[in-house]
Amino acid sequence: MPEFEIRHDTIYRYDSLVTLSQHIAHLHPRELAYQRCLAHTLELSPAPAQRSAAVDFFGNPVTRFALDTPHDRLLVRAHSRVRVGVRDWPAAGSGPSWEDARDHLRDGLSGHAPLQPEARDAGQYRFASPYVALGDEAAAYAGYATRCFTPGRALVDALLALCVRIHADFRFDASATSVATPVAEVFAKRRGVCQDFSHLMIACLRALGLAARYVSGYLLTQPPPGQPRLVGADASHAWVAVWCPGLGWIEVDPTNDLQPGADHITLAWGRDYGDVAPLRGVILGGGGHSVEVAVTVTPSDEGVRAPN
């Protein structure tokens, strides 16, 4: 099983002093059947007045901290060492049709049929959430997805087909969107980043009555041939998981049109980005601010050098 070193630096710079602040961090990789977090440290500067570790509603490890020292700069540096195993995803054509998967959850949650115990948690991922609206645009999302979700098609096959279509039709463009960009705008622009493509895919799936959740983490990227791996050259990543009765959660990465492997490191999951943002908080003071984020994912047996 490969091991990875992950460093995730976030630096906030404020225009004026922040006198009080409270924050929550999703920067500790999850413990999973195929993933072990071998070590984790979280460096905070200035040092917090209060700090605690907990598990959130979705089972993700979180760190909460509060600062009462006036500051105009905040550094949050997470360092993790993670071992990740290869996962065997269901073969094409296996499992139930997408309609059966939908009806299993719909009928079970409405009390009209027994619901598999392991599926009860999945029900909360069928509905709209702050970053995945299912209002008037839901019909458009569903219409887009039904080109792949044809009648009687296995959920596994339909899911992979939708992944292919999003990857083909949408362009990666880091300047096209922001954290607050709604799914409808991403759909119209046909461009965005991994967060946008994941929200778009989740909107399509939920509009069809399926349970889909947002997965945050990291992806090992390869430098150009002959070039060293640079510190801070990577970024956070996001992908999608869909519940399938009898098969469990099936993950796909629409940004790269593939199913996650040993180079996808899972941090957290929730209904959308808002549930698992690496950092969020409230501050008193500060005025405007800028933020710098640098992520480095490195195989444990490989060195890196700092950029020029």
mmCIF file with all atom_site columns, N, CA, C and O in Angstrom, residues 76 79 84 101 130 154 166 177 195 215 220 246 248-249 273 289-290 307:
data_model
loop_
_atom_site.group_PDB
_atom_site.id
_atom_site.type_symbol
_atom_site.label_atom_id
_atom_site.label_alt_id
_atom_site.label_comp_id
_atom_site.label_asym_id
_atom_site.label_entity_id
_atom_site.label_seq_id
_atom_site.pdbx_PDB_ins_code
_atom_site.Cartn_x
_atom_site.Cartn_y
_atom_site.Cartn_z
_atom_site.occupancy
_atom_site.B_iso_or_equiv
_atom_site.pdbx_formal_charge
_atom_site.auth_seq_id
_atom_site.auth_comp_id
_atom_site.auth_asym_id
_atom_site.auth_atom_id
_atom_site.pdbx_PDB_model_num
ATOM 1  N N  . VAL A 1 76  ? -2.122  28.323 9.110   1.00 0.00 ? 76  VAL A N  1
ATOM 2  C CA . VAL A 1 76  ? -2.616  26.987 9.447   1.00 0.00 ? 76  VAL A CA 1
ATOM 3  C C  . VAL A 1 76  ? -1.856  26.005 8.566   1.00 0.00 ? 76  VAL A C  1
ATOM 4  O O  . VAL A 1 76  ? -2.003  26.021 7.337   1.00 0.00 ? 76  VAL A O  1
ATOM 5  N N  . HIS A 1 79  ? 0.062   18.751 8.357   1.00 0.00 ? 79  HIS A N  1
ATOM 6  C CA . HIS A 1 79  ? 0.975   17.759 7.784   1.00 0.00 ? 79  HIS A CA 1
ATOM 7  C C  . HIS A 1 79  ? 0.454   16.376 8.154   1.00 0.00 ? 79  HIS A C  1
ATOM 8  O O  . HIS A 1 79  ? 0.202   16.097 9.324   1.00 0.00 ? 79  HIS A O  1
ATOM 9  N N  . VAL A 1 84  ? -2.702  4.461  1.644   1.00 0.00 ? 84  VAL A N  1
ATOM 10 C CA . VAL A 1 84  ? -3.939  4.278  0.877   1.00 0.00 ? 84  VAL A CA 1
ATOM 11 C C  . VAL A 1 84  ? -3.862  2.988  0.067   1.00 0.00 ? 84  VAL A C  1
ATOM 12 O O  . VAL A 1 84  ? -2.859  2.729  -0.606  1.00 0.00 ? 84  VAL A O  1
ATOM 13 N N  . ALA A 1 101 ? -32.355 1.542  -7.553  1.00 0.00 ? 101 ALA A N  1
ATOM 14 C CA . ALA A 1 101 ? -31.607 2.217  -6.488  1.00 0.00 ? 101 ALA A CA 1
ATOM 15 C C  . ALA A 1 101 ? -32.377 3.427  -5.976  1.00 0.00 ? 101 ALA A C  1
ATOM 16 O O  . ALA A 1 101 ? -32.473 3.666  -4.770  1.00 0.00 ? 101 ALA A O  1
ATOM 17 N N  . PRO A 1 130 ? -27.005 23.643 0.719   1.00 0.00 ? 130 PRO A N  1
ATOM 18 C CA . PRO A 1 130 ? -26.682 25.043 0.407   1.00 0.00 ? 130 PRO A CA 1
ATOM 19 C C  . PRO A 1 130 ? -25.935 25.266 -0.899  1.00 0.00 ? 130 PRO A C  1
ATOM 20 O O  . PRO A 1 130 ? -26.184 26.259 -1.597  1.00 0.00 ? 130 PRO A O  1
ATOM 21 N N  . ALA A 1 154 ? -28.026 -0.160 -15.622 1.00 0.00 ? 154 ALA A N  1
ATOM 22 C CA . ALA A 1 154 ? -27.392 -0.358 -14.320 1.00 0.00 ? 154 ALA A CA 1
ATOM 23 C C  . ALA A 1 154 ? -26.870 0.974  -13.801 1.00 0.00 ? 154 ALA A C  1
ATOM 24 O O  . ALA A 1 154 ? -26.302 1.774  -14.548 1.00 0.00 ? 154 ALA A O  1
ATOM 25 N N  . ILE A 1 166 ? -19.631 14.764 -18.430 1.00 0.00 ? 166 ILE A N  1
ATOM 26 C CA . ILE A 1 166 ? -19.212 15.998 -17.764 1.00 0.00 ? 166 ILE A CA 1
ATOM 27 C C  . ILE A 1 166 ? -17.768 16.320 -18.109 1.00 0.00 ? 166 ILE A C  1
ATOM 28 O O  . ILE A 1 166 ? -17.414 17.468 -18.396 1.00 0.00 ? 166 ILE A O  1
ATOM 29 N N  . THR A 1 177 ? -14.780 30.509 -11.841 1.00 0.00 ? 177 THR A N  1
ATOM 30 C CA . THR A 1 177 ? -15.745 30.410 -10.750 1.00 0.00 ? 177 THR A CA 1
ATOM 31 C C  . THR A 1 177 ? -15.083 30.740 -9.421  1.00 0.00 ? 177 THR A C  1
ATOM 32 O O  . THR A 1 177 ? -13.863 30.860 -9.327  1.00 0.00 ? 177 THR A O  1
ATOM 33 N N  . GLN A 1 195 ? -14.443 21.297 -7.622  1.00 0.00 ? 195 GLN A N  1
ATOM 34 C CA . GLN A 1 195 ? -15.581 21.555 -6.739  1.00 0.00 ? 195 GLN A CA 1
ATOM 35 C C  . GLN A 1 195 ? -16.856 21.774 -7.544  1.00 0.00 ? 195 GLN A C  1
ATOM 36 O O  . GLN A 1 195 ? -17.922 21.229 -7.214  1.00 0.00 ? 195 GLN A O  1
ATOM 37 N N  . VAL A 1 215 ? -17.137 14.466 -1.728  1.00 0.00 ? 215 VAL A N  1
ATOM 38 C CA . VAL A 1 215 ? -15.946 13.952 -1.065  1.00 0.00 ? 215 VAL A CA 1
ATOM 39 C C  . VAL A 1 215 ? -14.804 14.932 -1.303  1.00 0.00 ? 215 VAL A C  1
ATOM 40 O O  . VAL A 1 215 ? -14.524 15.311 -2.454  1.00 0.00 ? 215 VAL A O  1
ATOM 41 N N  . LEU A 1 220 ? -2.696  12.874 -5.904  1.00 0.00 ? 220 LEU A N  1
ATOM 42 C CA . LEU A 1 220 ? -1.293  12.911 -6.289  1.00 0.00 ? 220 LEU A CA 1
ATOM 43 C C  . LEU A 1 220 ? -1.192  13.275 -7.761  1.00 0.00 ? 220 LEU A C  1
ATOM 44 O O  . LEU A 1 220 ? -1.789  12.613 -8.612  1.00 0.00 ? 220 LEU A O  1
ATOM 45 N N  . GLY A 1 246 ? -26.757 -2.820 -2.151  1.00 0.00 ? 246 GLY A N  1
ATOM 46 C CA . GLY A 1 246 ? -26.007 -4.047 -2.386  1.00 0.00 ? 246 GLY A CA 1
ATOM 47 C C  . GLY A 1 246 ? -24.553 -3.828 -2.738  1.00 0.00 ? 246 GLY A C  1
ATOM 48 O O  . GLY A 1 246 ? -23.735 -4.742 -2.612  1.00 0.00 ? 246 GLY A O  1
ATOM 49 N N  . GLY A 1 248 ? -23.000 -0.509 -1.982  1.00 0.00 ? 248 GLY A N  1
ATOM 50 C CA . GLY A 1 248 ? -22.471 0.543  -1.130  1.00 0.00 ? 248 GLY A CA 1
ATOM 51 C C  . GLY A 1 248 ? -22.195 1.819  -1.898  1.00 0.00 ? 248 GLY A C  1
ATOM 52 O O  . GLY A 1 248 ? -22.817 2.102  -2.928  1.00 0.00 ? 248 GLY A O  1
ATOM 53 N N  . TRP A 1 249 ? -21.255 2.603  -1.398  1.00 0.00 ? 249 TRP A N  1
ATOM 54 C CA . TRP A 1 249 ? -20.923 3.876  -2.023  1.00 0.00 ? 249 TRP A CA 1
ATOM 55 C C  . TRP A 1 249 ? -19.941 3.655  -3.175  1.00 0.00 ? 249 TRP A C  1
ATOM 56 O O  . TRP A 1 249 ? -18.904 3.028  -3.006  1.00 0.00 ? 249 TRP A O  1
ATOM 57 N N  . TYR A 1 273 ? -19.593 21.193 -0.526  1.00 0.00 ? 273 TYR A N  1
ATOM 58 C CA . TYR A 1 273 ? -18.347 21.810 -0.054  1.00 0.00 ? 273 TYR A CA 1
ATOM 59 C C  . TYR A 1 273 ? -18.511 22.475 1.310   1.00 0.00 ? 273 TYR A C  1
ATOM 60 O O  . TYR A 1 273 ? -17.601 22.441 2.141   1.00 0.00 ? 273 TYR A O  1
ATOM 61 N N  . HIS A 1 289 ? -9.198  40.877 3.479   1.00 0.00 ? 289 HIS A N  1
ATOM 62 C CA . HIS A 1 289 ? -8.145  39.887 3.695   1.00 0.00 ? 289 HIS A CA 1
ATOM 63 C C  . HIS A 1 289 ? -7.760  39.238 2.370   1.00 0.00 ? 289 HIS A C  1
ATOM 64 O O  . HIS A 1 289 ? -8.501  39.283 1.394   1.00 0.00 ? 289 HIS A O  1
ATOM 65 N N  . SER A 1 290 ? -6.607  38.631 2.364   1.00 0.00 ? 290 SER A N  1
ATOM 66 C CA . SER A 1 290 ? -6.162  37.790 1.259   1.00 0.00 ? 290 SER A CA 1
ATOM 67 C C  . SER A 1 290 ? -5.810  36.426 1.825   1.00 0.00 ? 290 SER A C  1
ATOM 68 O O  . SER A 1 290 ? -5.522  36.282 3.024   1.00 0.00 ? 290 SER A O  1
ATOM 69 N N  . PRO A 1 307 ? 9.875   25.752 -4.789  1.00 0.00 ? 307 PRO A N  1
ATOM 70 C CA . PRO A 1 307 ? 9.891   26.471 -6.057  1.00 0.00 ? 307 PRO A CA 1
ATOM 71 C C  . PRO A 1 307 ? 10.836  27.654 -5.982  1.00 0.00 ? 307 PRO A C  1
ATOM 72 O O  . PRO A 1 307 ? 11.149  28.161 -4.922  1.00 0.00 ? 307 PRO A O  1
#
